[in-house]
Coordinates of C-alpha atoms in Angstrom, one line a residue:
X1 CA -84.6 86.2 61.0
X2 CA -84.9 82.5 60.1
X3 CA -82.9 79.9 62.1
X4 CA -79.4 79.7 60.6
X5 CA -79.7 76.1 59.5
X6 CA -82.9 76.5 57.5
X7 CA -82.1 79.8 55.7
X8 CA -82.1 79.9 51.9
X9 CA -79.8 83.0 51.6
X10 CA -76.6 84.3 53.1
X11 CA -75.0 87.7 52.8
X12 CA -71.5 87.5 51.4
X13 CA -68.8 90.1 51.4
X14 CA -65.6 90.7 49.5
X15 CA -63.4 93.1 51.6
X16 CA -60.6 94.6 49.5
X17 CA -58.0 97.2 50.3
X18 CA -59.9 99.9 48.4
X19 CA -63.5 98.7 48.1
X20 CA -66.1 96.4 49.6
X21 CA -68.8 94.4 47.8
X22 CA -71.8 92.7 49.4
X23 CA -73.9 90.0 47.7
X24 CA -77.1 88.2 48.5
X25 CA -76.3 84.6 47.7
X26 CA -78.8 81.7 47.4
X27 CA -77.3 78.7 49.2
X28 CA -78.7 75.8 47.2
X29 CA -77.2 76.8 43.9
X30 CA -74.7 79.5 45.0
X31 CA -76.3 82.1 42.8
X32 CA -75.5 85.7 43.6
X33 CA -78.8 87.5 43.0
X34 CA -77.9 91.0 44.1
X35 CA -74.7 93.0 44.6
X36 CA -73.9 96.3 46.2
X37 CA -70.4 97.9 46.2
X38 CA -68.7 101.0 47.5
X39 CA -65.3 102.5 47.8
X40 CA -63.4 102.7 51.1
X41 CA -62.2 106.2 50.3
X42 CA -63.1 108.4 53.3
X43 CA -63.7 105.4 55.6
X44 CA -61.2 106.1 58.3
X45 CA -62.7 104.7 61.5
X46 CA -63.9 101.3 62.7
X47 CA -67.4 102.6 63.2
X48 CA -67.6 103.9 59.7
X49 CA -66.4 100.6 58.3
X50 CA -69.0 98.7 60.3
X51 CA -71.7 101.1 59.2
X52 CA -70.6 100.7 55.5
X53 CA -70.8 96.9 55.8
X54 CA -74.3 97.2 57.3
X55 CA -75.5 99.6 54.6
X56 CA -74.1 97.4 51.7
X57 CA -75.5 94.3 53.3
X58 CA -78.9 95.9 53.6
X59 CA -78.9 97.1 50.0
X60 CA -77.9 93.6 48.8
X61 CA -80.6 92.0 50.9
X62 CA -83.4 94.2 49.7
X63 CA -86.7 92.8 51.0
X64 CA -85.3 89.3 51.5
X65 CA -85.7 88.1 55.1
X66 CA -84.8 84.5 54.9
X67 CA -81.1 85.2 55.5
X68 CA -79.0 83.1 57.9
X69 CA -76.2 85.6 58.4
X70 CA -73.1 86.8 56.7
X71 CA -69.8 85.2 55.4
X72 CA -66.9 87.6 54.8
X73 CA -63.9 87.2 52.5
X74 CA -61.1 89.3 54.1
X75 CA -57.4 89.9 53.3
X76 CA -54.8 88.7 55.8
X77 CA -53.5 88.7 58.3
X78 CA -56.9 88.1 59.9
X79 CA -57.9 85.9 62.8
X80 CA -60.9 84.3 61.1
X81 CA -62.0 82.3 64.2
X82 CA -62.2 85.4 66.4
X83 CA -63.3 87.8 63.7
X84 CA -60.5 90.2 64.4
X85 CA -58.2 91.9 61.9
X86 CA -54.4 91.7 62.4
X87 CA -53.7 94.0 59.5
X88 CA -51.5 97.0 60.1
X89 CA -50.4 97.8 56.5
X90 CA -54.0 98.6 55.3
X91 CA -57.4 99.0 56.9
X92 CA -55.5 100.1 60.0
X93 CA -58.7 101.2 61.8
X94 CA -59.8 97.5 62.1
X95 CA -56.6 96.3 63.8
X96 CA -57.5 94.3 67.0
X97 CA -61.2 95.2 66.8
X98 CA -64.0 92.7 67.3
X99 CA -65.6 92.9 63.8
X100 CA -67.7 89.9 64.4
X101 CA -69.3 91.3 67.5
X102 CA -69.7 94.8 66.1
X103 CA -71.3 93.7 62.8
X104 CA -73.6 91.1 64.5
X105 CA -74.8 93.8 66.9
X106 CA -75.5 96.2 63.9
X107 CA -77.6 93.5 62.2
X108 CA -79.2 92.3 65.4
X109 CA -77.8 88.8 64.9
X110 CA -76.0 86.4 67.2
X111 CA -72.2 86.4 66.7
X112 CA -72.3 82.8 65.4
X113 CA -74.2 84.1 62.3
X114 CA -71.0 85.6 61.0
X115 CA -68.2 83.7 59.3
X116 CA -64.8 84.9 58.1
X117 CA -62.3 83.4 55.6
X118 CA -59.2 84.5 53.7
X119 CA -60.0 86.2 50.4
X120 CA -57.8 83.9 48.3
X121 CA -59.6 80.9 49.8
X122 CA -62.9 82.5 49.0
X123 CA -61.8 83.0 45.4
X124 CA -60.9 79.3 45.0
X125 CA -64.0 78.1 46.8
X126 CA -66.2 80.2 44.4
X127 CA -64.6 78.5 41.4
X128 CA -64.9 75.1 43.1
X129 CA -68.5 75.6 44.0
X130 CA -69.8 77.2 40.8
X131 CA -67.0 78.2 38.5
X132 CA -64.2 76.8 36.3
X133 CA -63.0 74.1 38.6
X134 CA -66.4 73.0 39.8
X135 CA -66.3 69.4 41.0
X136 CA -62.5 69.1 41.1
X137 CA -61.6 66.9 44.1
X138 CA -58.2 68.6 44.5
X139 CA -57.9 72.1 43.3
X140 CA -55.5 75.0 43.8
X141 CA -56.0 78.6 43.0
X142 CA -53.7 81.6 42.4
X143 CA -54.8 85.2 42.3
X144 CA -52.3 87.2 40.4
X145 CA -52.3 91.0 41.1
X146 CA -50.3 93.4 43.2
X147 CA -49.4 90.4 45.2
X148 CA -50.0 86.6 44.8
X149 CA -52.8 85.0 46.7
X150 CA -53.1 81.2 46.9
X151 CA -55.4 78.5 48.2
X152 CA -55.7 74.7 48.2
X153 CA -58.9 72.8 48.4
X154 CA -59.8 69.1 48.9
X155 CA -63.4 68.0 48.4
X156 CA -64.7 71.6 48.4
X157 CA -62.9 72.6 51.6
X158 CA -59.8 74.7 51.8
X159 CA -56.8 73.2 53.6
X160 CA -53.7 74.9 55.0
X161 CA -51.7 71.8 55.7
X162 CA -51.3 68.3 54.4
X163 CA -49.4 66.6 51.5
X164 CA -47.9 69.1 49.2
X165 CA -49.6 72.2 50.8
X166 CA -47.1 75.1 51.4
X167 CA -47.1 76.4 55.0
X168 CA -50.4 78.0 55.8
X169 CA -51.5 77.4 52.2
X170 CA -49.5 80.6 51.2
X171 CA -47.0 80.8 48.4
X172 CA -46.3 84.5 48.1
X173 CA -43.4 84.3 50.5
X174 CA -42.3 80.8 49.4
X175 CA -38.5 80.9 48.8
X176 CA -37.9 80.7 45.1
X177 CA -34.9 81.6 43.0
X178 CA -33.1 84.5 44.5
X179 CA -36.2 85.7 46.4
X180 CA -39.8 84.6 46.7
X181 CA -42.6 83.5 44.5
X182 CA -44.1 87.0 44.7
X183 CA -40.8 88.5 43.4
X184 CA -41.3 86.5 40.2
X185 CA -45.1 86.6 39.5
X186 CA -46.7 89.9 40.5
X187 CA -47.8 93.2 39.0
X188 CA -44.6 94.7 40.5
X189 CA -42.3 92.3 38.7
X190 CA -44.1 92.6 35.4
X191 CA -44.0 96.4 35.5
X192 CA -40.4 96.4 36.5
X193 CA -39.4 94.1 33.7
X194 CA -41.2 96.4 31.2
X195 CA -39.5 99.5 32.6
X196 CA -36.1 97.9 32.3
X197 CA -36.7 97.3 28.6
X198 CA -38.5 100.5 27.7
X199 CA -37.9 103.1 30.4
X200 CA -41.7 103.4 30.7
X201 CA -43.7 103.0 33.9
X202 CA -46.9 101.5 32.6
X203 CA -49.8 99.6 34.3
X204 CA -50.3 96.0 33.4
X205 CA -53.5 96.6 31.4
X206 CA -51.6 99.1 29.2
X207 CA -48.7 96.7 28.7
X208 CA -51.2 94.0 27.7
X209 CA -53.0 96.3 25.3
X210 CA -49.7 97.1 23.6
X211 CA -48.6 93.5 23.2
X212 CA -49.9 93.1 19.7
X213 CA -47.4 95.7 18.3
X214 CA -44.9 96.0 21.1
X215 CA -42.1 93.4 21.3
X216 CA -41.1 94.4 24.8
X217 CA -44.6 93.9 26.0
X218 CA -44.8 90.5 24.5
X219 CA -41.4 89.6 26.0
X220 CA -42.3 90.6 29.6
X221 CA -45.5 88.5 29.4
X222 CA -43.6 85.5 28.0
X223 CA -41.1 85.8 30.9
X224 CA -44.0 86.1 33.3
X225 CA -45.4 82.9 31.8
X226 CA -42.1 81.1 32.1
X227 CA -41.9 82.0 35.8
X228 CA -45.5 81.1 36.5
X229 CA -45.0 77.7 34.8
X230 CA -42.0 77.1 37.0
X231 CA -44.0 77.9 40.1
X232 CA -46.8 75.6 39.0
X233 CA -44.2 72.8 38.5
X234 CA -42.1 73.3 41.6
X235 CA -44.5 74.8 44.2
X236 CA -48.0 73.8 43.2
X237 CA -47.5 70.3 41.6
X238 CA -46.5 68.6 44.9
X239 CA -50.1 69.1 46.1
X240 CA -51.1 66.8 43.2
X241 CA -54.1 69.0 42.1
X242 CA -56.6 67.9 39.5
X243 CA -57.1 71.4 38.3
X244 CA -55.5 74.9 39.0
X245 CA -57.5 78.1 38.5
X246 CA -55.9 81.5 38.1
X247 CA -57.7 84.8 38.8
X248 CA -56.9 88.4 39.6
X249 CA -56.2 91.3 37.3
X250 CA -53.2 89.7 35.5
X251 CA -55.3 86.6 34.6
X252 CA -57.4 88.8 32.2
X253 CA -54.3 88.8 29.9
X254 CA -53.9 84.9 30.1
X255 CA -53.5 84.4 26.3
X256 CA -50.2 86.4 26.5
X257 CA -48.6 84.1 29.1
X258 CA -50.6 80.9 29.9
X259 CA -49.4 78.9 26.8
X260 CA -45.8 79.5 27.9
X261 CA -46.6 78.5 31.5
X262 CA -48.4 75.3 30.3
X263 CA -45.2 74.0 28.6
X264 CA -43.7 73.7 32.1
X265 CA -46.3 71.3 33.4
X266 CA -46.7 68.8 30.5
X267 CA -47.2 65.3 31.9
X268 CA -47.8 66.4 35.5
X269 CA -51.5 65.4 35.5
X270 CA -53.3 68.7 36.0
X271 CA -54.6 71.5 33.8
X272 CA -54.7 75.3 34.4
X273 CA -57.8 77.3 33.7
X274 CA -58.8 80.9 34.1
X275 CA -61.6 82.1 36.4
X276 CA -65.1 82.3 35.1
X277 CA -66.6 84.1 38.0
X278 CA -64.0 86.9 38.1
X279 CA -65.0 89.6 40.6
X280 CA -67.9 87.5 41.9
X281 CA -65.7 84.5 42.8
X282 CA -65.1 85.7 46.5
X283 CA -68.8 86.3 47.0
X284 CA -69.7 82.9 45.7
X285 CA -66.8 81.3 47.7
X286 CA -67.9 82.9 50.9
X287 CA -71.3 81.2 50.4
X288 CA -69.7 77.9 49.6
X289 CA -67.7 78.2 52.8
X290 CA -70.9 78.9 54.8
X291 CA -72.6 75.9 53.2
X292 CA -69.6 73.6 53.9
X293 CA -69.4 74.8 57.5
X294 CA -72.9 73.5 58.1
X295 CA -72.2 70.3 56.2
X296 CA -69.3 69.6 58.5
X297 CA -71.4 70.5 61.5
X298 CA -74.1 68.0 60.4
X299 CA -71.4 65.3 59.8
X300 CA -70.1 65.7 63.4
X301 CA -73.6 65.5 64.8
X302 CA -74.3 62.3 62.8
X303 CA -71.0 60.8 64.0
X304 CA -71.9 61.5 67.6
X305 CA -75.3 59.8 67.2
X306 CA -73.7 56.7 65.7
X307 CA -71.3 56.2 68.6

């Protein structure tokens, strides 16, 4: 194993509720050169989970040995500093367990060779580092799916406080209308609106596919776009972003709702784009996070020397 600071590659992980992906990412250009994925079906114990991460990481690494460690994008709640999951609604076998220590031991690494970050933050950092908002000084990201993930970044680093940043950088539970943001812009709401109009329980992808000939499908996406635009205007705009990127499953149907949403933000000084990295965004973002961690470390060392 090469020293962490001089390594060219890092293993990156995207841990979801139903699957895990691992990638070998080249740090200088954030290129993901190899990916291995697997379902979490049948993985019911902490030991099985650690073994799966090790197997996928080994597959992604192949014969490469110049690897500094691993950076993992994980859903919340998760204590990223400690490397300990606080989730009880999913991945229950991880609750309270030292994932950093267990995975480091499995790879034969020091614990400080593992980093953890929120999956929504990883998604945004991927797009900031090598995607559709690359180079944006102030960027926000929303992942639209079963729930609503959000992240805010300044100069390539995610922030959870500061001017215009919602508490903890999260908007899913932000009070809005008669409920929360997630009550308005989520798979659940879109499906429910369609069921009210048609009596049909359809998945979002099926509703989108029907939109060309189905007036009800068009209507629910237009309503979704209106609500999304209002969230951009009232919840995201105070952050004063240069760009906002949307990702997640619903974003693949952006032509059906984004033009409606954009009417709500005319003159506010930012544009909204869709993800270009898609499923690879968290893998790239985990590498961006790793790279920026060392940039911060070097800045602190330089500042101490100049005192």
